[in-house]
PDB file of C-alpha atoms in Angstrom:
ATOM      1  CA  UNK Z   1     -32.338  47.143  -5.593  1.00  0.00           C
ATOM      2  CA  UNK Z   2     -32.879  46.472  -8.983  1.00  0.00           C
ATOM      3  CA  UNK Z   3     -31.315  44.026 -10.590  1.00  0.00           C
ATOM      4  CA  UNK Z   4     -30.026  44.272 -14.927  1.00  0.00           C
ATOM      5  CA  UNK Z   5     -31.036  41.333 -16.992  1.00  0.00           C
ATOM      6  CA  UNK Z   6     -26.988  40.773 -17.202  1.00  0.00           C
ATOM      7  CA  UNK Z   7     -26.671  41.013 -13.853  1.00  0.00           C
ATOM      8  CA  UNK Z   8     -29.187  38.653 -12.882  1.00  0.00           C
ATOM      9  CA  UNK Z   9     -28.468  35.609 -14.889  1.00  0.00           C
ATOM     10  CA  UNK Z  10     -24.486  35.955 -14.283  1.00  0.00           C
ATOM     11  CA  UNK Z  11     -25.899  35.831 -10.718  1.00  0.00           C
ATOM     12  CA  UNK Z  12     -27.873  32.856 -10.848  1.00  0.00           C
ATOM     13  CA  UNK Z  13     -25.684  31.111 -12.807  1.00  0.00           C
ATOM     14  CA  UNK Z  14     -22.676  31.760 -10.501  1.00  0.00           C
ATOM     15  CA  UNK Z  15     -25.658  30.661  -7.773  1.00  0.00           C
ATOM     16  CA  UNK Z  16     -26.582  27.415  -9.567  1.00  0.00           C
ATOM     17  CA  UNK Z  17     -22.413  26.510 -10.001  1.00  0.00           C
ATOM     18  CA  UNK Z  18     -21.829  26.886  -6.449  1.00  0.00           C
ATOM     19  CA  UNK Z  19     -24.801  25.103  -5.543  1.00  0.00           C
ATOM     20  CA  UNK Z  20     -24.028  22.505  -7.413  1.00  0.00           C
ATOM     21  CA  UNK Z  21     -20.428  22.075  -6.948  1.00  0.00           C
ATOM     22  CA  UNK Z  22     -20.414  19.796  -3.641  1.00  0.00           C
ATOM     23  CA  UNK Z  23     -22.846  17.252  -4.887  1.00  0.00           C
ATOM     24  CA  UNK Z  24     -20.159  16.890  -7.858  1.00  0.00           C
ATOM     25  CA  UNK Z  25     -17.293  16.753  -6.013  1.00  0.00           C
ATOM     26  CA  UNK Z  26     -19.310  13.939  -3.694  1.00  0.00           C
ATOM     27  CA  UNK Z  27     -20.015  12.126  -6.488  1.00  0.00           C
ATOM     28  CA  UNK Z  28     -16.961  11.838  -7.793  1.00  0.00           C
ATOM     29  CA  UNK Z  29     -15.623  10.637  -3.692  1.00  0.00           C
ATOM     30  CA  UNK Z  30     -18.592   7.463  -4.199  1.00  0.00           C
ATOM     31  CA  UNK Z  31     -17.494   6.820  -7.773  1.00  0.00           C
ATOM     32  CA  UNK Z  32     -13.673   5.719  -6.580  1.00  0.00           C
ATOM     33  CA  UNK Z  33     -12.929   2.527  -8.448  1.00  0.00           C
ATOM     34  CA  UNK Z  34     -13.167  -0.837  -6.595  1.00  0.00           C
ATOM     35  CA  UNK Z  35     -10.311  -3.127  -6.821  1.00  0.00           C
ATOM     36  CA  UNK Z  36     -10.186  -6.205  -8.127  1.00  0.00           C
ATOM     37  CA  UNK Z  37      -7.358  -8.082  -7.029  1.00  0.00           C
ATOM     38  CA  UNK Z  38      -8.706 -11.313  -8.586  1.00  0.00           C
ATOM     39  CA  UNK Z  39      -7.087  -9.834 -11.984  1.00  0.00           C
ATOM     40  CA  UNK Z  40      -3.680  -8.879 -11.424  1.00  0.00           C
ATOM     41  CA  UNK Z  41      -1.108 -10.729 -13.475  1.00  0.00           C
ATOM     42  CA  UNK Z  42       2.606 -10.689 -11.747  1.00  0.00           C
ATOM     43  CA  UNK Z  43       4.197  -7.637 -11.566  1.00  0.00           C
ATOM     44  CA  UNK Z  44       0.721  -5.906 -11.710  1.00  0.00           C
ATOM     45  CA  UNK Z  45      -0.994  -3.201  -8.838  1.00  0.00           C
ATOM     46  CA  UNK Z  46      -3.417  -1.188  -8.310  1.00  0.00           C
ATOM     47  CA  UNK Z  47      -3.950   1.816  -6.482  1.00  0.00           C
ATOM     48  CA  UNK Z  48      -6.208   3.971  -5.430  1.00  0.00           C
ATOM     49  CA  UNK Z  49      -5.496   6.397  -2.462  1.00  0.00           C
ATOM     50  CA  UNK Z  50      -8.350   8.514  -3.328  1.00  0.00           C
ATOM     51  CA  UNK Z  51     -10.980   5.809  -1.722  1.00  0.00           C
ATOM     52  CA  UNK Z  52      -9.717   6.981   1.685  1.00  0.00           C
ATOM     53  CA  UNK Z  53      -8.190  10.350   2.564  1.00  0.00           C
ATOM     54  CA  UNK Z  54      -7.393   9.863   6.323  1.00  0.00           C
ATOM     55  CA  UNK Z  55      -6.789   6.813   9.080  1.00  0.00           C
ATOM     56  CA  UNK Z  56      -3.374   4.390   9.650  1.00  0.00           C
ATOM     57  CA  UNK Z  57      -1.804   3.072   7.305  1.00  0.00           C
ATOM     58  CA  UNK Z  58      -1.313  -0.278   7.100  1.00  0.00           C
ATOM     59  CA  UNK Z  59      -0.370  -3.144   4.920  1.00  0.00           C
ATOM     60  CA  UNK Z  60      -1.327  -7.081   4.914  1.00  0.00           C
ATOM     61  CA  UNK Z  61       0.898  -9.352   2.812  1.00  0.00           C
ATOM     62  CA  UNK Z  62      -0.183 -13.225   2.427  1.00  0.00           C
ATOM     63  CA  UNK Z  63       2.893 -15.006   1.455  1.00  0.00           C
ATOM     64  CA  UNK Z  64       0.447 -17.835   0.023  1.00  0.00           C
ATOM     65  CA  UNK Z  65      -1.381 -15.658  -2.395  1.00  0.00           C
ATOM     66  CA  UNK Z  66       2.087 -13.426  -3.218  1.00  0.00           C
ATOM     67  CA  UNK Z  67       0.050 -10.663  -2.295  1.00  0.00           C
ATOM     68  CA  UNK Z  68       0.119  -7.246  -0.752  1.00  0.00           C
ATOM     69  CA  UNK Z  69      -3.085  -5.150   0.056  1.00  0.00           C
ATOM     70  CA  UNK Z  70      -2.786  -1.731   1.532  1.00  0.00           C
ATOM     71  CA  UNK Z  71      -5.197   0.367   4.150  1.00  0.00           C
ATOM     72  CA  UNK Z  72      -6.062   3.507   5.058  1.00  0.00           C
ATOM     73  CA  UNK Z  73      -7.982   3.817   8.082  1.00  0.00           C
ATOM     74  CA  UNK Z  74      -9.415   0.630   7.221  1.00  0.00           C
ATOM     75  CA  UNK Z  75     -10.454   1.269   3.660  1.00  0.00           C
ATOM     76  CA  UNK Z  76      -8.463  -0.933   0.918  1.00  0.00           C
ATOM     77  CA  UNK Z  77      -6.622   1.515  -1.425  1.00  0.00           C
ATOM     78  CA  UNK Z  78      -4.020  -0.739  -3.080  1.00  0.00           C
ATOM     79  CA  UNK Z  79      -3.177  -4.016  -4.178  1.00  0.00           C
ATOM     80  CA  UNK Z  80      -0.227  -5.432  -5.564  1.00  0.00           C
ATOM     81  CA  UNK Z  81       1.397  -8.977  -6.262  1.00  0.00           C
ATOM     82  CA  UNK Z  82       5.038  -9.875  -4.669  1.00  0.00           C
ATOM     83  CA  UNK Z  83       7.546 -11.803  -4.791  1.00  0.00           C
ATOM     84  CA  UNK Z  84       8.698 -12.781  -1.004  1.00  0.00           C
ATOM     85  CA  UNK Z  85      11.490 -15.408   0.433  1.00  0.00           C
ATOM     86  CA  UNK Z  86      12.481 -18.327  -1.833  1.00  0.00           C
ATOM     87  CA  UNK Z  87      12.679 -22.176   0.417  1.00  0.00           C
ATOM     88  CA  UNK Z  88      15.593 -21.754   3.017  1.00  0.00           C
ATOM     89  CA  UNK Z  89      15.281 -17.479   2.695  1.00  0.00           C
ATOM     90  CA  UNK Z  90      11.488 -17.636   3.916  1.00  0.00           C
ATOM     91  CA  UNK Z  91       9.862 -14.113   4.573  1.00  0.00           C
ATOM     92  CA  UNK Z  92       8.929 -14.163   8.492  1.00  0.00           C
ATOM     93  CA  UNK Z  93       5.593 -14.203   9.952  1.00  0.00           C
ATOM     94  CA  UNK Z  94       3.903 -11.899  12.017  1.00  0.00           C
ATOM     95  CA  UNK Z  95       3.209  -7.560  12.609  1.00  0.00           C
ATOM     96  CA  UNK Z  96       6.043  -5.688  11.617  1.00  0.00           C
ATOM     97  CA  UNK Z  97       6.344  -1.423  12.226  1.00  0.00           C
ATOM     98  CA  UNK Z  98       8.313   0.085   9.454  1.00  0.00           C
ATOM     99  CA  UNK Z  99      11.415   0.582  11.159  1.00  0.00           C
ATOM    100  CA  UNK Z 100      13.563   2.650   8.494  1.00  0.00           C
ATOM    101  CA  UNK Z 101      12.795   3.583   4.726  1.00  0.00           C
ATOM    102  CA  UNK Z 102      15.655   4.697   2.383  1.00  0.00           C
ATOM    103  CA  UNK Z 103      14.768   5.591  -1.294  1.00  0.00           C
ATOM    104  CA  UNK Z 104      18.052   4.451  -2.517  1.00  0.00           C
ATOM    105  CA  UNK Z 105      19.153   1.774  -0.844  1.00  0.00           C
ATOM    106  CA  UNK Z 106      22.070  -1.850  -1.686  1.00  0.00           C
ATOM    107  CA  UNK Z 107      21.685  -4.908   0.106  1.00  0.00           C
ATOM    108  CA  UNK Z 108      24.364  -5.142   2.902  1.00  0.00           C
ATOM    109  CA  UNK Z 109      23.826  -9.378   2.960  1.00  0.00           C
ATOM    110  CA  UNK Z 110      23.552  -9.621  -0.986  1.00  0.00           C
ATOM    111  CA  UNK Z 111      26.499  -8.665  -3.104  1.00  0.00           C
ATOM    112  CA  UNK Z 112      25.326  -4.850  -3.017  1.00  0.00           C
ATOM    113  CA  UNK Z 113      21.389  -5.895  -4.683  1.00  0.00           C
ATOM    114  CA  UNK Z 114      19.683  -2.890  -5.259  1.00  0.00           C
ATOM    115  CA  UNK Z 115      16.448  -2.327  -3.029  1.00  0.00           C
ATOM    116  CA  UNK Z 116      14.818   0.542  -4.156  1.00  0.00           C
ATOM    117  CA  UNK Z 117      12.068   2.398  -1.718  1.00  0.00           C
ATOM    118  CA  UNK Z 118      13.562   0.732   0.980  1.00  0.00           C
ATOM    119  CA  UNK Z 119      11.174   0.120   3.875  1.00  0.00           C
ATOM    120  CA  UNK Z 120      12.995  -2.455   6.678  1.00  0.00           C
ATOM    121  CA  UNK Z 121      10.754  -4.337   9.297  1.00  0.00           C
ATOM    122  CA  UNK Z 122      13.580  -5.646  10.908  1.00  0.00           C
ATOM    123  CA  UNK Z 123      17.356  -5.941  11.734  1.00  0.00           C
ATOM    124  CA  UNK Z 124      17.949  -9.283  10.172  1.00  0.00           C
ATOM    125  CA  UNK Z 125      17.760  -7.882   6.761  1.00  0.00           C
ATOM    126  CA  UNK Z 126      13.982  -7.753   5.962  1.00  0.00           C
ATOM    127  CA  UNK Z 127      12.281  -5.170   4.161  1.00  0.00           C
ATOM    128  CA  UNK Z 128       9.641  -4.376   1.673  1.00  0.00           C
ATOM    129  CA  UNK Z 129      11.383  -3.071  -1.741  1.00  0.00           C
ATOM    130  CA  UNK Z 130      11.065  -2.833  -5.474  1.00  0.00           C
ATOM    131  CA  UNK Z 131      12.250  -5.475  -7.491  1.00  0.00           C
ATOM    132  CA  UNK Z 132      11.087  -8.253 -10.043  1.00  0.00           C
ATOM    133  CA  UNK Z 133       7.880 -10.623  -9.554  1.00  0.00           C
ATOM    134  CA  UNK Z 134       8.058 -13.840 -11.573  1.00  0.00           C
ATOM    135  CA  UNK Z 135       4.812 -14.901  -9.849  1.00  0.00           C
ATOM    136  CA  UNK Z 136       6.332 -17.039  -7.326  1.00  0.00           C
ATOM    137  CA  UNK Z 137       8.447 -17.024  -4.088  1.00  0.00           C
ATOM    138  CA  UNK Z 138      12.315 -15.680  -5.364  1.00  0.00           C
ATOM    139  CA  UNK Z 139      13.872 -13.261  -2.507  1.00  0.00           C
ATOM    140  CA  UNK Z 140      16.154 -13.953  -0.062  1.00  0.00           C
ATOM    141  CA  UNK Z 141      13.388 -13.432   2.605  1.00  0.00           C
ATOM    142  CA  UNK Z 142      12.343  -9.740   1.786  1.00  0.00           C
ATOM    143  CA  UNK Z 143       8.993  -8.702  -0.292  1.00  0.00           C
ATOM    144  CA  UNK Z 144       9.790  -7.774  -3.535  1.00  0.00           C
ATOM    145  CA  UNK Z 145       7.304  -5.452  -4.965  1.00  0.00           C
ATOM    146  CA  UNK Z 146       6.498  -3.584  -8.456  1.00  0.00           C
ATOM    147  CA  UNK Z 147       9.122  -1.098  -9.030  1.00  0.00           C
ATOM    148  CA  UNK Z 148       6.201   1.829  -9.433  1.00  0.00           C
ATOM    149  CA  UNK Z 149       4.177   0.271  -6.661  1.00  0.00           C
ATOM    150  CA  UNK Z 150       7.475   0.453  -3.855  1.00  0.00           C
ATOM    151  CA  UNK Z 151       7.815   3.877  -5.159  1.00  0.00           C
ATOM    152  CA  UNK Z 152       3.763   4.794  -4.366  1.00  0.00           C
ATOM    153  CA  UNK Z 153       3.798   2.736  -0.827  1.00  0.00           C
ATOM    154  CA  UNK Z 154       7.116   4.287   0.172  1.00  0.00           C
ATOM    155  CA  UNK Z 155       5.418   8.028  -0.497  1.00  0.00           C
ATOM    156  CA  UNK Z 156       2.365   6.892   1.677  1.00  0.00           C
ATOM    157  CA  UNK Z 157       3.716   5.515   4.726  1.00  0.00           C
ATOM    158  CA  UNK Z 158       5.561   6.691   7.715  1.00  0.00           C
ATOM    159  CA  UNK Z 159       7.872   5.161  10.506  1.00  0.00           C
ATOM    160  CA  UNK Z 160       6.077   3.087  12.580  1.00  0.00           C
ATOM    161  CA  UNK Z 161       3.336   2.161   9.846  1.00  0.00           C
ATOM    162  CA  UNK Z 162       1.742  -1.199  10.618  1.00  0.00           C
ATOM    163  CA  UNK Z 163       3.232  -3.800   8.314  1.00  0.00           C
ATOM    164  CA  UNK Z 164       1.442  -7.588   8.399  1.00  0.00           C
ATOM    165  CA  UNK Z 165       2.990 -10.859   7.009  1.00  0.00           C
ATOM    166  CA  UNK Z 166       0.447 -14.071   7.472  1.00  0.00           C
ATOM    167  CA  UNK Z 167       0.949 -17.326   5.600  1.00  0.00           C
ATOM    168  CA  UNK Z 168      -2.902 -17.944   5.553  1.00  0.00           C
ATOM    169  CA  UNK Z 169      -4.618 -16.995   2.688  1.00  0.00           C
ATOM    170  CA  UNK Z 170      -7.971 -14.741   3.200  1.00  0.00           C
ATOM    171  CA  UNK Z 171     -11.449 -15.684   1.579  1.00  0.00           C
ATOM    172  CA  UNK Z 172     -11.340 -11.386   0.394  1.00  0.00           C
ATOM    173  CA  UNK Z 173      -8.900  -8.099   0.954  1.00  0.00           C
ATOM    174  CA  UNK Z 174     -11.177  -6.667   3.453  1.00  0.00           C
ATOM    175  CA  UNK Z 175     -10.783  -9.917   5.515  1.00  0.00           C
ATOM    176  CA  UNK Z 176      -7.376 -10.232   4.958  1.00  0.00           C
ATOM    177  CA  UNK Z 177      -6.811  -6.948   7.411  1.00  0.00           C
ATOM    178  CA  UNK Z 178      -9.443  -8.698  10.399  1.00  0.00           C
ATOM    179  CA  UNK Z 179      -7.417 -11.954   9.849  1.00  0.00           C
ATOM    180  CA  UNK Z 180      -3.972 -10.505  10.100  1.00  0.00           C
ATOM    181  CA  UNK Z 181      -4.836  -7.959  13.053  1.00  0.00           C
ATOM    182  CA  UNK Z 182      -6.644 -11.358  14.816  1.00  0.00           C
ATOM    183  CA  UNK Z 183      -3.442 -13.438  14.684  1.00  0.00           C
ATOM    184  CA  UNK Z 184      -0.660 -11.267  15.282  1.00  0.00           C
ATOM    185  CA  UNK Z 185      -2.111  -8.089  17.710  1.00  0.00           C
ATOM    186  CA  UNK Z 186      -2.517  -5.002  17.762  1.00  0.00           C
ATOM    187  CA  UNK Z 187       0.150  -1.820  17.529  1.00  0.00           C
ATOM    188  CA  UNK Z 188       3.842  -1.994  18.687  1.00  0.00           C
ATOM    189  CA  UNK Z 189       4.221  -5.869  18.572  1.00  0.00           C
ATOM    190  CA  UNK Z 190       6.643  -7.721  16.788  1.00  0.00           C
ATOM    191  CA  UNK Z 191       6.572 -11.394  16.587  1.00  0.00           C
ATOM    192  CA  UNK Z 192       9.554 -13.371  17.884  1.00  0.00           C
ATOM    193  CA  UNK Z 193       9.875 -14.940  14.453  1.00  0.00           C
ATOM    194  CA  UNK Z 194      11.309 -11.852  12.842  1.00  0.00           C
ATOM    195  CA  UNK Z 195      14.897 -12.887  12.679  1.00  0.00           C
ATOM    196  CA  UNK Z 196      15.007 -15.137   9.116  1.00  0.00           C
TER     197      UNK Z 196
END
């Protein structure tokens, strides 16, 4: 067969695109942005779901750095600061599954508060939701989150999603996963402490 001049370059170029195209979209995979949780001011997140695309997810937060880290099959793919229980409303301790999430949602305990991407980790009135982060303990025992980060987490989890609350505070967010799996088990347990 013989081949035009036109014909041959569109061909090679269309050869040379195509050959080219996975090491791009590879690159771009590596390239995900690392996050640096030493920088976030209260009220502040990141996230990044891109740095893992499959896996459990599950989230860590250490009531003595007001902080929440999130994981997908391991990988960290979001950080935010919180705002958990105030003194004599502390936030419980221990490994909580999501246990009902409502987008829209008024506090049944607290004059009809609105709690926003709703996600409740017990029946005692604790729950991960949106709401304001002075930078210090303020809730009446649930963790308070960035109103645009609630809204993210709430899209990426599902009932049953692993949900850890540790007073210690890790030496990194990748130990902060190991430490909280270490001290309150594995799947399906819920620590005694829940009830507020």
């Amino acid at each position: 067969m013989v081949r035009t001049p036109v014909r041959f370059v569109r061909g090679t170029a269309v050869a040379l695109m195509l050959a080219f195209a996975p090491v791009h979209s590879l690159a771009a995979k590596s390239a995900a942005p690392e996050i640096a949780v030493e920088t976030l001011k209260p009220g502040q997140f990141a996230w990044h779901p891109e740095r893992a695309s499959s896996g459990p997810l599950e989230v860590v937060v250490s009531l003595s750095q007001q902080m929440a880290y999130v994981y997908r099959g391991g990988t960290l793919i979001g950080a935010s600061t919180v705002s958990s229980g105030k003194p004599g409303h502390d936030t419980p301790v221990g490994h909580f599954p999501i246990l009902q999430k409502r987008a829209k949602h008024f506090s049944n305990k607290y004059d009809n508060a609105p709690m926003p991407f709703m996600q409740r980790l017990n029946w005692h009135g604790v729950a991960l939701h949106g709401g304001a982060i002075p930078g210090y303990p303020a809730s009446h025992g649930c963790v308070r989150l960035p109103h645009k980060f609630a809204q993210k987490l709430f899209a990426a989890t599902t009932l049953g999603s692993s949900v850890y609350i540790m007073d210690a505070a890790p030496g990194s967010p990748k130990a902060a996963l190991a430490m909280a799996k270490a001290n309150y088990g594995g799947q399906g347990t819920q620590m005694a402490s829940a009830a507020p």
